[in-house]
Amino acid sequence: MTTAAPDSRVPEAVHRRRWAILGVLMLSLLIVVLDNSILNVAIKTISTPAPTGLGATQSELEWAINAYTLVFAGLLFTAGLLGDRLGRKKVLLGGLFVFGAGSALAAFSDSPNQLIAFRALMGLGAAFVMPATLAVLMNVFEREEQPKAIGIWAGGVGLAIAIGPITGGVLLDHFWWGSVFLINVPIVVLALALMLWLVPDSRDPNPGRLDPVGVVLSVIGLVLLVYGIIKGGQLADFTDATVLATIGAGLAVLVAFVVFEKRSDHPSIDVTYFKNKVFSAAIGAIGLVFFALMGVTFFSVFYTQSVRGYSPLQTGLLMLPLAAAQLIFAPRARLVVDRFGNRVTTTGGMLLIAAMLCAFAALEADTPIWLLEVIFFLMGTGMAHIMTPTSVVIMQALPREKAGSASALSNTFRQVGGALGIAVLGSVLSTAYRNGIESHLGRVPAGVRHTAGESIEATLGVAAKLGPRGDALVGPANDAFLHAMHVTALWGAGVAVVGAVVVALYLPGRPKEPQQGQEEEKLVPASE
């Protein structure tokens, strides 16, 4: 059995069970990621009128996803600091309990608004789980094993993305829509039991003070910004006074947040971290790739189910290549980095995602489905070669004692990028769809005309109620959606190209071989 090195900073008893601990951490991570990937398959069902679903509109669906994401992102800084201060194990246990309770409540929601509220509660719990898993990992593995452990950890995200849609499809084929949330509860119970048994506690000996003002400003700013973007898409008018005022207020609050953090002696975000261009580029890359990916995942479900007519289970199986590629390549991406360096590996991953988003813009209602499978697999391959190297760069840029803060920053930009991706690309989709279908809504009663133009599901729902008269709307609805999907995919591709430029300019190249006897435990200063 491998033993810790003589100068190891990890206790021998912890070192011996480090891989078992990693397994427990990945189980905790699994439910946080699993929840969103399951929800992606269920959104069409939830948008169906009662009793099958809740009759949620497209904007309500966006909020059901983003309520979770915004609370999650807004509280990650504080969660990371609390973990560093109180102990990461305690924070993990508390976060898992809250997440499980929120899941049980969400399963029995009676309305879209209730679902949005309970999703926010789940986001509160998840905010305390995600950064703590990576922080614990950094404290149970020695520095030379950290890239391998982070690669496996990132592969766990791929596993969750793989399991989620298939699990969601099976549940929706046999049970009601709430089962996609209720499934979290037994996983939470198992994770809590294993964590109490295996995972050691760790904390920062010199933790920072909490920053309630910063947390409030960040949450308010993000909510206003995202609300304005979603509202603009819902109205198909970004020049509306309410939309402009809300987006402007959100940006103003976020600027105030940055100014406050720079002047605070105990900020949620230590902005000096961003003086390190490598650290900033890695963080930015994560935000941009999730911006593109989450927006695509949102519309691809409507493409497979509404346009192509696949069931939720079939949709889950169709998304399997996206997850399988991440699961296969994420743990091996470090070998590519060793050979070619962070810059080439990550830039290649970004350009591959941009190319696949352009390929999405060529999909039609009768495109052979195997082409979609190839696109998903190559997108997952690109993701794997972005997430592993950027996560390693971020986590090793700060001292081990600040692992909670580094993890919180990484996950915050991931979640904020994803939330903005759903809001911005969802709004682009909504606006382009309404513009495409509007001329065909003359046969729809005036009272429901605006609602019918919100999304393809809304149009098809109204068409079904009209009976034979509504059949003429199905073809134009599919055509309008395909056009809107093409426009949205090209926007996402543009964002991915921006990410490729950022990492090509600022990430390091091939790492130099350390000289014999050189200190390998040396940590890169954040301000370097």
Coordinates of C-alpha atoms in Angstrom, one line a residue:
M1 CA 0.0 0.0 0.0
T2 CA 1.2 3.5 -0.9
T3 CA 2.2 5.6 2.1
A4 CA 2.4 9.3 2.4
A5 CA 5.8 10.8 1.8
P6 CA 7.9 11.7 4.8
D7 CA 7.4 15.4 4.3
S8 CA 3.7 14.9 3.6
R9 CA 1.2 17.4 4.8
V10 CA -1.6 14.8 4.8
P11 CA -2.0 12.6 7.9
E12 CA -1.1 8.9 7.2
A13 CA -4.6 7.6 8.2
V14 CA -6.3 10.1 5.8
H15 CA -3.7 9.3 3.0
R16 CA -4.6 5.6 3.2
R17 CA -8.3 6.1 2.6
R18 CA -8.0 9.1 0.2
W19 CA -9.5 7.2 -2.8
A20 CA -12.5 6.1 -0.7
I21 CA -12.9 9.7 0.4
L22 CA -12.8 10.9 -3.2
G23 CA -15.6 8.4 -4.0
V24 CA -17.8 9.9 -1.2
L25 CA -17.0 13.4 -2.5
M26 CA -18.0 12.4 -6.0
L27 CA -21.3 11.0 -4.7
S28 CA -22.0 14.4 -3.0
L29 CA -21.2 16.1 -6.3
L30 CA -23.3 13.6 -8.2
I31 CA -26.6 14.8 -6.7
V32 CA -25.8 18.5 -7.2
V33 CA -25.1 18.0 -11.0
L34 CA -27.6 15.2 -11.4
D35 CA -30.4 17.4 -10.4
N36 CA -29.9 19.9 -13.3
S37 CA -29.3 17.2 -15.9
I38 CA -32.5 15.4 -14.8
L39 CA -34.4 18.6 -14.9
N40 CA -33.2 19.3 -18.5
V41 CA -35.1 16.2 -19.6
A42 CA -38.2 17.0 -17.5
I43 CA -38.7 20.6 -18.6
K44 CA -41.0 19.7 -21.5
T45 CA -43.2 17.5 -19.1
I46 CA -43.3 20.3 -16.5
S47 CA -44.4 22.8 -19.2
T48 CA -47.3 20.5 -20.1
P49 CA -50.7 21.5 -18.4
A50 CA -51.9 19.7 -15.3
P51 CA -52.3 17.0 -14.4
T52 CA -49.3 15.8 -16.5
G53 CA -47.2 18.8 -15.5
L54 CA -47.5 22.3 -14.0
G55 CA -48.2 24.2 -17.2
A56 CA -45.0 26.3 -16.8
T57 CA -44.3 28.9 -19.4
Q58 CA -40.8 29.1 -21.0
S59 CA -39.9 32.1 -18.7
E60 CA -41.1 30.1 -15.6
L61 CA -39.0 27.1 -16.8
E62 CA -35.9 29.4 -17.1
W63 CA -36.6 30.6 -13.6
A64 CA -37.0 27.1 -12.3
I65 CA -33.4 26.4 -13.5
N66 CA -32.0 29.9 -12.6
A67 CA -33.6 30.2 -9.1
Y68 CA -31.3 27.2 -8.2
T69 CA -28.3 28.6 -10.1
L70 CA -28.5 32.2 -8.8
V71 CA -28.8 31.3 -5.1
F72 CA -26.1 28.7 -5.6
A73 CA -23.8 31.2 -7.3
G74 CA -24.6 34.1 -5.0
L75 CA -23.8 32.1 -1.8
L76 CA -20.8 30.1 -3.0
F77 CA -18.3 32.7 -1.7
T78 CA -19.9 32.7 1.8
A79 CA -20.2 28.9 1.7
G80 CA -16.5 28.6 0.9
L81 CA -15.5 31.0 3.7
L82 CA -17.8 29.2 6.2
G83 CA -16.2 25.9 5.2
D84 CA -12.7 27.3 5.7
R85 CA -13.9 28.7 9.1
L86 CA -16.2 26.1 10.6
G87 CA -14.8 23.0 8.9
R88 CA -15.6 21.6 5.5
K89 CA -17.1 18.4 6.7
K90 CA -19.7 20.2 8.9
V91 CA -20.6 22.5 5.9
L92 CA -20.9 19.5 3.6
L93 CA -23.2 17.7 6.0
G94 CA -25.4 20.7 6.5
G95 CA -25.6 21.5 2.7
L96 CA -26.6 17.9 1.9
F97 CA -29.4 18.0 4.4
V98 CA -30.8 21.2 3.1
F99 CA -30.5 20.0 -0.5
G100 CA -32.4 16.8 0.4
A101 CA -35.2 18.7 2.1
G102 CA -35.5 21.1 -0.8
S103 CA -35.7 18.1 -3.2
A104 CA -38.5 16.5 -1.3
L105 CA -40.5 19.8 -1.2
A106 CA -39.9 20.5 -4.9
A107 CA -41.3 17.0 -5.8
F108 CA -44.7 18.0 -4.4
S109 CA -45.0 21.5 -5.8
D110 CA -48.5 22.6 -6.8
S111 CA -47.5 25.5 -9.0
P112 CA -44.5 26.8 -11.0
N113 CA -44.0 29.5 -8.4
Q114 CA -43.7 26.9 -5.6
L115 CA -41.3 24.9 -7.8
I116 CA -39.1 28.0 -8.3
A117 CA -39.1 28.7 -4.5
F118 CA -38.1 25.1 -3.6
R119 CA -35.5 25.1 -6.3
A120 CA -34.0 28.1 -4.7
L121 CA -33.8 26.2 -1.4
M122 CA -32.0 23.4 -3.2
G123 CA -29.6 25.9 -4.5
L124 CA -28.9 27.1 -0.9
G125 CA -27.9 23.5 0.0
A126 CA -25.9 22.9 -3.1
A127 CA -23.9 26.1 -2.5
F128 CA -22.4 24.5 0.6
V129 CA -21.8 21.1 -1.1
M130 CA -19.9 22.0 -4.3
P131 CA -17.0 24.1 -3.0
A132 CA -16.5 21.9 0.1
T133 CA -16.0 18.7 -2.1
L134 CA -13.1 20.3 -4.0
A135 CA -11.6 21.9 -0.8
V136 CA -11.7 18.5 1.0
L137 CA -10.0 16.9 -2.1
M138 CA -7.2 19.4 -2.0
N139 CA -6.6 18.6 1.7
V140 CA -6.5 14.8 1.4
F141 CA -4.3 14.5 -1.7
E142 CA -0.7 15.5 -2.0
R143 CA 0.1 18.1 -4.6
E144 CA 1.6 15.6 -7.1
E145 CA -1.7 13.5 -7.0
Q146 CA -4.0 16.5 -7.2
P147 CA -4.3 16.7 -11.0
K148 CA -5.2 13.0 -11.2
A149 CA -7.8 13.4 -8.4
I150 CA -9.3 16.6 -9.9
G151 CA -9.5 14.8 -13.3
I152 CA -11.5 11.9 -11.7
W153 CA -13.6 14.5 -9.8
A154 CA -14.3 16.3 -13.2
G155 CA -15.1 12.9 -14.7
G156 CA -17.7 12.5 -11.9
V157 CA -19.5 15.5 -13.4
G158 CA -19.6 13.6 -16.7
L159 CA -21.0 10.6 -14.9
A160 CA -23.8 12.7 -13.4
I161 CA -24.6 14.3 -16.8
A162 CA -24.8 10.8 -18.2
I163 CA -26.9 9.3 -15.4
G164 CA -29.3 12.3 -15.1
P165 CA -31.1 12.3 -18.4
I166 CA -31.5 8.5 -18.5
T167 CA -32.7 8.4 -14.9
G168 CA -35.1 11.3 -15.6
G169 CA -36.4 9.5 -18.7
V170 CA -37.0 6.3 -16.9
L171 CA -38.8 8.1 -14.0
L172 CA -41.0 10.2 -16.3
D173 CA -42.0 7.0 -18.3
H174 CA -43.3 5.4 -15.1
F175 CA -44.0 8.1 -12.5
W176 CA -45.1 11.7 -12.2
W177 CA -42.8 14.6 -12.9
G178 CA -42.0 15.2 -9.2
S179 CA -40.1 11.9 -9.1
V180 CA -37.1 13.6 -10.8
F181 CA -36.6 15.5 -7.5
L182 CA -37.6 12.8 -5.1
I183 CA -34.9 10.5 -6.4
N184 CA -32.3 12.9 -4.7
V185 CA -33.5 12.0 -1.2
P186 CA -32.1 8.4 -0.9
I187 CA -28.8 9.5 -2.5
V188 CA -28.5 12.3 0.1
V189 CA -29.1 9.8 2.9
L190 CA -26.4 7.5 1.6
A191 CA -23.9 10.3 1.1
L192 CA -24.5 11.6 4.6
A193 CA -23.9 8.2 6.1
L194 CA -20.7 7.6 4.2
M195 CA -19.4 11.1 4.9
L196 CA -19.9 10.8 8.7
W197 CA -17.9 7.5 8.5
L198 CA -15.0 8.4 6.1
V199 CA -14.4 12.1 5.5
P200 CA -12.0 14.0 7.8
D201 CA -12.7 17.6 8.8
S202 CA -10.4 20.4 7.7
R203 CA -10.4 24.2 8.0
D204 CA -8.3 27.2 7.3
P205 CA -6.2 28.1 10.5
N206 CA -6.6 31.8 9.5
P207 CA -10.1 32.1 8.0
G208 CA -11.4 35.4 6.6
R209 CA -14.3 37.3 8.2
L210 CA -17.8 36.9 6.6
D211 CA -19.0 39.6 4.2
P212 CA -22.8 39.8 4.4
V213 CA -22.9 43.1 2.4
G214 CA -20.9 41.6 -0.4
V215 CA -23.2 38.5 -0.5
V216 CA -26.4 40.6 -0.6
L217 CA -25.0 42.9 -3.4
S218 CA -23.9 40.0 -5.5
V219 CA -27.2 38.1 -5.2
I220 CA -29.3 41.3 -5.9
G221 CA -27.2 42.3 -8.9
L222 CA -27.3 38.8 -10.5
V223 CA -31.0 38.4 -9.9
L224 CA -31.8 41.8 -11.5
L225 CA -29.5 41.2 -14.4
V226 CA -30.9 37.7 -15.2
Y227 CA -34.5 38.8 -14.6
G228 CA -34.1 41.7 -17.1
I229 CA -32.6 39.4 -19.7
I230 CA -35.3 36.7 -19.3
K231 CA -38.1 39.4 -19.4
G232 CA -36.6 40.9 -22.6
G233 CA -36.8 37.4 -24.2
Q234 CA -40.3 36.9 -23.0
L235 CA -41.5 40.2 -24.5
A236 CA -39.2 39.8 -27.6
D237 CA -38.3 43.4 -26.9
F238 CA -35.0 44.4 -25.3
T239 CA -35.8 48.1 -25.7
D240 CA -38.7 47.9 -23.3
A241 CA -38.3 50.4 -20.5
T242 CA -38.8 47.8 -17.7
V243 CA -36.2 45.5 -19.3
L244 CA -33.6 48.2 -19.8
A245 CA -34.2 49.6 -16.2
T246 CA -33.9 46.1 -14.7
I247 CA -30.7 45.2 -16.6
G248 CA -29.2 48.6 -15.9
A249 CA -30.0 48.3 -12.2
G250 CA -28.4 44.8 -12.1
L251 CA -25.2 46.0 -13.7
A252 CA -25.1 49.0 -11.4
V253 CA -25.4 46.8 -8.3
L254 CA -22.7 44.4 -9.6
V255 CA -20.3 47.4 -10.2
A256 CA -21.1 48.5 -6.6
F257 CA -20.3 45.0 -5.5
V258 CA -16.9 45.0 -7.2
V259 CA -16.1 48.5 -5.7
F260 CA -17.1 47.4 -2.2
E261 CA -15.0 44.2 -2.5
K262 CA -11.9 46.2 -3.5
R263 CA -12.3 48.5 -0.5
S264 CA -13.3 45.8 2.1
D265 CA -10.7 44.4 4.5
H266 CA -12.6 41.1 4.5
P267 CA -14.1 40.7 1.0
S268 CA -16.1 37.7 -0.2
I269 CA -13.9 37.8 -3.3
D270 CA -10.3 38.8 -2.9
V271 CA -9.9 40.8 -6.2
T272 CA -6.1 40.5 -5.9
Y273 CA -6.5 36.9 -7.1
F274 CA -7.4 38.3 -10.5
K275 CA -4.1 40.1 -10.9
N276 CA -2.8 36.7 -11.9
K277 CA -3.7 36.6 -15.6
V278 CA -3.5 32.8 -15.7
F279 CA -5.9 32.5 -12.8
S280 CA -8.3 35.0 -14.4
A281 CA -8.1 33.3 -17.8
A282 CA -8.9 29.9 -16.3
I283 CA -11.9 31.3 -14.4
G284 CA -13.1 33.2 -17.4
A285 CA -12.8 30.1 -19.6
I286 CA -15.0 28.1 -17.2
G287 CA -17.7 30.8 -17.2
L288 CA -17.7 31.1 -21.0
V289 CA -17.9 27.4 -21.7
F290 CA -20.8 26.9 -19.4
F291 CA -22.5 30.0 -20.9
A292 CA -22.4 28.2 -24.3
L293 CA -23.1 24.7 -23.0
M294 CA -26.1 25.4 -20.7
G295 CA -27.9 27.5 -23.4
V296 CA -27.5 24.6 -25.9
T297 CA -28.7 22.0 -23.4
F298 CA -31.8 24.1 -22.8
F299 CA -32.9 24.2 -26.4
S300 CA -31.6 20.7 -27.5
V301 CA -34.3 19.1 -25.3
F302 CA -37.1 20.9 -27.2
Y303 CA -35.4 19.9 -30.5
T304 CA -35.4 16.2 -29.6
Q305 CA -38.8 16.1 -27.9
S306 CA -40.9 18.7 -29.6
V307 CA -39.5 18.7 -33.2
R308 CA -38.2 15.1 -33.4
G309 CA -40.9 13.5 -31.2
Y310 CA -38.6 11.5 -28.9
S311 CA -39.7 10.5 -25.4
P312 CA -37.9 11.8 -22.2
L313 CA -36.1 8.4 -21.9
Q314 CA -35.1 8.5 -25.5
T315 CA -33.8 12.1 -25.1
G316 CA -31.8 11.0 -22.1
L317 CA -30.2 8.2 -24.1
L318 CA -29.5 10.6 -27.0
M319 CA -27.6 12.9 -24.6
L320 CA -25.5 9.9 -23.4
P321 CA -22.5 10.6 -25.8
L322 CA -22.1 14.1 -24.3
A323 CA -21.6 12.7 -20.8
A324 CA -19.7 9.5 -21.9
A325 CA -17.1 11.7 -23.6
Q326 CA -16.6 13.7 -20.4
L327 CA -16.4 10.6 -18.3
I328 CA -13.8 9.0 -20.7
F329 CA -11.6 12.0 -21.3
A330 CA -11.7 14.2 -18.1
P331 CA -9.5 11.9 -16.1
R332 CA -7.1 11.6 -19.1
A333 CA -6.9 15.2 -20.0
R334 CA -3.9 15.8 -17.7
L335 CA -1.9 13.5 -20.0
V336 CA -2.7 15.8 -22.9
V337 CA -1.7 18.8 -20.8
D338 CA 1.6 17.0 -19.9
R339 CA 2.3 16.6 -23.6
F340 CA 1.0 19.8 -25.1
G341 CA 0.5 22.2 -22.2
N342 CA -2.6 24.0 -20.8
R343 CA -2.8 26.6 -23.6
V344 CA -3.0 24.2 -26.6
T345 CA -5.3 21.7 -24.7
T346 CA -7.8 24.2 -23.5
T347 CA -7.8 26.3 -26.8
G348 CA -8.4 23.1 -28.7
G349 CA -11.3 22.2 -26.4
M350 CA -12.9 25.6 -26.9
L351 CA -12.6 25.6 -30.7
L352 CA -14.0 22.1 -30.8
I353 CA -17.1 23.3 -28.8
A354 CA -17.4 26.3 -31.1
A355 CA -17.3 24.0 -34.2
M356 CA -20.0 21.7 -32.7
L357 CA -22.3 24.7 -31.9
C358 CA -21.9 25.7 -35.6
A359 CA -22.9 22.2 -36.5
F360 CA -26.1 22.6 -34.4
A361 CA -27.0 25.4 -36.7
A362 CA -27.2 22.9 -39.6
L363 CA -29.6 20.5 -37.9
E364 CA -33.1 20.2 -39.5
A365 CA -36.2 18.2 -38.6
D366 CA -35.1 15.2 -40.7
T367 CA -31.3 15.3 -40.1
P368 CA -30.0 11.7 -39.4
I369 CA -30.0 11.4 -35.6
W370 CA -26.5 9.8 -35.6
L371 CA -25.1 13.3 -36.6
L372 CA -26.6 14.7 -33.3
E373 CA -24.8 11.9 -31.4
V374 CA -21.5 12.8 -33.0
I375 CA -22.0 16.4 -32.2
F376 CA -22.8 15.6 -28.5
F377 CA -19.8 13.3 -28.2
L378 CA -17.4 15.9 -29.6
M379 CA -18.9 18.6 -27.4
G380 CA -18.2 16.3 -24.3
T381 CA -14.7 15.8 -25.5
G382 CA -14.1 19.5 -25.7
M383 CA -15.6 20.0 -22.3
A384 CA -13.3 17.4 -20.7
H385 CA -10.2 19.1 -22.1
I386 CA -11.3 22.5 -20.7
M387 CA -12.6 21.6 -17.2
T388 CA -9.7 19.4 -16.0
P389 CA -6.8 21.7 -16.9
T390 CA -8.6 24.9 -15.8
S391 CA -9.7 23.4 -12.5
V392 CA -6.1 22.3 -11.8
V393 CA -4.8 25.8 -12.7
I394 CA -7.3 27.5 -10.4
M395 CA -6.9 25.2 -7.4
Q396 CA -3.1 25.2 -7.5
A397 CA -2.9 29.0 -7.9
L398 CA -3.9 29.5 -4.2
P399 CA -2.5 28.0 -1.0
R400 CA -4.0 24.8 0.2
E401 CA -5.6 26.6 3.2
K402 CA -7.6 28.7 0.8
A403 CA -9.0 25.7 -1.1
G404 CA -12.6 26.6 -0.2
S405 CA -12.2 30.1 -1.6
A406 CA -10.6 28.9 -4.9
S407 CA -13.3 26.2 -5.3
A408 CA -16.0 28.7 -4.6
L409 CA -14.6 31.1 -7.3
S410 CA -14.4 28.3 -9.8
N411 CA -17.9 27.1 -9.2
T412 CA -19.3 30.6 -9.0
F413 CA -18.1 31.5 -12.5
R414 CA -19.4 28.1 -13.7
Q415 CA -22.8 28.7 -12.3
V416 CA -23.0 32.4 -13.2
G417 CA -21.9 31.5 -16.7
G418 CA -24.5 28.8 -16.9
A419 CA -27.3 31.1 -15.6
L420 CA -26.4 33.9 -18.0
G421 CA -26.2 31.3 -20.8
I422 CA -29.7 30.1 -20.1
A423 CA -31.0 33.7 -19.7
V424 CA -29.2 35.2 -22.7
L425 CA -29.4 32.3 -25.2
G426 CA -32.9 31.4 -23.9
S427 CA -33.9 35.0 -24.6
V428 CA -32.3 34.9 -28.1
L429 CA -34.2 31.6 -28.7
S430 CA -37.5 33.1 -27.4
T431 CA -37.2 36.3 -29.4
A432 CA -36.2 34.5 -32.7
Y433 CA -39.0 32.0 -32.2
R434 CA -41.7 34.7 -31.6
N435 CA -40.5 36.7 -34.6
G436 CA -40.8 33.5 -36.7
I437 CA -44.2 32.3 -35.5
E438 CA -46.0 35.6 -35.1
S439 CA -47.3 35.9 -38.7
H440 CA -49.0 32.4 -38.3
L441 CA -50.9 33.2 -35.1
G442 CA -53.7 35.0 -36.8
R443 CA -56.0 32.0 -36.4
V444 CA -55.4 31.8 -32.7
P445 CA -57.9 33.6 -30.3
A446 CA -56.6 37.1 -29.5
G447 CA -56.6 36.4 -25.7
V448 CA -54.0 33.6 -26.0
R449 CA -52.0 34.9 -28.9
H450 CA -49.1 36.4 -26.9
T451 CA -48.8 33.2 -24.7
A452 CA -48.9 31.0 -27.8
G453 CA -45.9 32.9 -29.2
E454 CA -43.7 32.4 -26.1
S455 CA -42.3 28.9 -27.1
I456 CA -42.8 25.9 -29.3
E457 CA -44.5 24.1 -26.4
A458 CA -46.9 27.0 -25.9
T459 CA -47.8 27.1 -29.6
L460 CA -48.3 23.3 -29.8
G461 CA -50.4 23.4 -26.6
V462 CA -52.7 26.0 -28.0
A463 CA -52.8 24.1 -31.3
A464 CA -53.9 21.0 -29.5
K465 CA -56.8 22.8 -27.8
L466 CA -58.0 24.2 -31.2
G467 CA -58.4 20.7 -32.6
P468 CA -58.2 20.2 -36.4
R469 CA -58.0 24.0 -36.8
G470 CA -54.7 24.0 -34.9
D471 CA -53.0 21.3 -37.1
A472 CA -51.9 24.0 -39.5
L473 CA -49.7 25.6 -36.7
V474 CA -47.5 22.5 -36.2
G475 CA -45.4 22.9 -39.3
P476 CA -44.8 26.7 -38.9
A477 CA -44.0 26.1 -35.2
N478 CA -41.3 23.5 -36.0
D479 CA -39.9 25.8 -38.7
A480 CA -39.8 28.8 -36.4
F481 CA -38.1 26.8 -33.7
L482 CA -35.5 25.4 -36.0
H483 CA -34.6 28.9 -37.2
A484 CA -34.5 30.1 -33.6
M485 CA -32.2 27.2 -32.6
H486 CA -29.9 27.9 -35.5
V487 CA -29.6 31.6 -34.5
T488 CA -29.0 30.7 -30.8
A489 CA -26.4 28.0 -31.6
L490 CA -24.4 30.6 -33.6
W491 CA -24.5 33.0 -30.7
G492 CA -23.2 30.2 -28.5
A493 CA -20.4 29.5 -31.0
G494 CA -19.3 33.1 -30.9
V495 CA -19.1 33.0 -27.1
A496 CA -16.9 29.8 -27.3
V497 CA -14.6 31.5 -29.8
V498 CA -14.1 34.4 -27.4
G499 CA -13.2 31.8 -24.7
A500 CA -10.7 30.2 -27.1
V501 CA -9.0 33.6 -27.7
V502 CA -8.8 34.3 -23.9
V503 CA -7.1 30.9 -23.1
A504 CA -4.8 31.1 -26.1
L505 CA -3.5 34.5 -24.9
Y506 CA -3.2 33.9 -21.2
L507 CA -2.9 30.2 -20.2
P508 CA 0.6 28.7 -19.8
G509 CA 2.1 26.5 -22.4
R510 CA 3.8 23.2 -21.9
P511 CA 5.0 22.8 -18.3
K512 CA 8.7 22.7 -17.7
E513 CA 10.3 19.6 -16.3
P514 CA 11.2 20.2 -12.6
Q515 CA 14.9 19.9 -11.9
Q516 CA 16.0 17.2 -9.6
G517 CA 15.8 18.2 -6.0
Q518 CA 13.6 21.2 -6.8
E519 CA 10.9 21.9 -4.3
E520 CA 7.7 20.4 -5.7
E521 CA 5.4 21.6 -2.9
K522 CA 6.0 25.2 -3.8
L523 CA 2.7 27.0 -4.3
V524 CA 2.1 29.6 -6.9
P525 CA 1.4 33.0 -5.4
A526 CA -2.1 34.4 -6.3
S527 CA -0.6 37.8 -7.2
E528 CA 2.2 36.5 -9.4

